[in-house]
JSON list of C-alpha atoms in Angstrom, two decimals:
[
{"chain": "H", "resi": 1, "resn": "UNK", "atom": "CA", "xyz": [5.44, -39.63, -65.58]},
{"chain": "H", "resi": 2, "resn": "UNK", "atom": "CA", "xyz": [7.99, -41.25, -63.34]},
{"chain": "H", "resi": 3, "resn": "UNK", "atom": "CA", "xyz": [10.11, -44.01, -64.72]},
{"chain": "H", "resi": 4, "resn": "UNK", "atom": "CA", "xyz": [10.86, -45.66, -61.29]},
{"chain": "H", "resi": 5, "resn": "UNK", "atom": "CA", "xyz": [10.80, -45.09, -57.60]},
{"chain": "H", "resi": 6, "resn": "UNK", "atom": "CA", "xyz": [11.44, -41.43, -56.54]},
{"chain": "H", "resi": 7, "resn": "UNK", "atom": "CA", "xyz": [11.01, -39.00, -53.74]},
{"chain": "H", "resi": 8, "resn": "UNK", "atom": "CA", "xyz": [9.21, -35.61, -53.91]},
{"chain": "H", "resi": 9, "resn": "UNK", "atom": "CA", "xyz": [10.64, -33.17, -51.40]},
{"chain": "H", "resi": 10, "resn": "UNK", "atom": "CA", "xyz": [9.50, -29.63, -50.77]},
{"chain": "H", "resi": 11, "resn": "UNK", "atom": "CA", "xyz": [9.44, -27.06, -47.98]},
{"chain": "H", "resi": 12, "resn": "UNK", "atom": "CA", "xyz": [6.50, -24.65, -47.54]},
{"chain": "H", "resi": 13, "resn": "UNK", "atom": "CA", "xyz": [6.33, -21.58, -45.35]},
{"chain": "H", "resi": 14, "resn": "UNK", "atom": "CA", "xyz": [2.99, -19.87, -45.00]},
{"chain": "H", "resi": 15, "resn": "UNK", "atom": "CA", "xyz": [1.64, -21.98, -47.75]},
{"chain": "H", "resi": 16, "resn": "UNK", "atom": "CA", "xyz": [4.25, -21.00, -50.43]},
{"chain": "H", "resi": 17, "resn": "UNK", "atom": "CA", "xyz": [6.90, -23.41, -51.66]},
{"chain": "H", "resi": 18, "resn": "UNK", "atom": "CA", "xyz": [10.36, -22.10, -50.69]},
{"chain": "H", "resi": 19, "resn": "UNK", "atom": "CA", "xyz": [13.92, -23.23, -51.65]},
{"chain": "H", "resi": 20, "resn": "UNK", "atom": "CA", "xyz": [14.86, -26.02, -49.01]},
{"chain": "H", "resi": 21, "resn": "UNK", "atom": "CA", "xyz": [18.54, -25.04, -49.35]},
{"chain": "H", "resi": 22, "resn": "UNK", "atom": "CA", "xyz": [17.73, -21.91, -47.10]},
{"chain": "H", "resi": 23, "resn": "UNK", "atom": "CA", "xyz": [17.13, -24.16, -44.28]},
{"chain": "H", "resi": 24, "resn": "UNK", "atom": "CA", "xyz": [20.18, -26.35, -44.49]},
{"chain": "H", "resi": 25, "resn": "UNK", "atom": "CA", "xyz": [23.10, -25.54, -42.26]},
{"chain": "H", "resi": 26, "resn": "UNK", "atom": "CA", "xyz": [26.11, -24.45, -44.25]},
{"chain": "H", "resi": 27, "resn": "UNK", "atom": "CA", "xyz": [28.79, -27.14, -44.48]},
{"chain": "H", "resi": 28, "resn": "UNK", "atom": "CA", "xyz": [26.38, -30.12, -43.96]},
{"chain": "H", "resi": 29, "resn": "UNK", "atom": "CA", "xyz": [25.97, -32.56, -46.77]},
{"chain": "H", "resi": 30, "resn": "UNK", "atom": "CA", "xyz": [22.57, -32.97, -48.29]},
{"chain": "H", "resi": 31, "resn": "UNK", "atom": "CA", "xyz": [22.81, -36.71, -47.86]},
{"chain": "H", "resi": 32, "resn": "UNK", "atom": "CA", "xyz": [22.71, -36.39, -44.04]},
{"chain": "H", "resi": 33, "resn": "UNK", "atom": "CA", "xyz": [18.96, -35.35, -44.60]},
{"chain": "H", "resi": 34, "resn": "UNK", "atom": "CA", "xyz": [18.00, -38.22, -47.03]}
]
């Protein structure tokens, strides 16, 4: 159960969940994508 507002984020490739960090450019801050 969630205790408040939240965001679910996932990346899928060919139907399989994959680590989204693989798609972020090295050196960029994750905050830029939020």
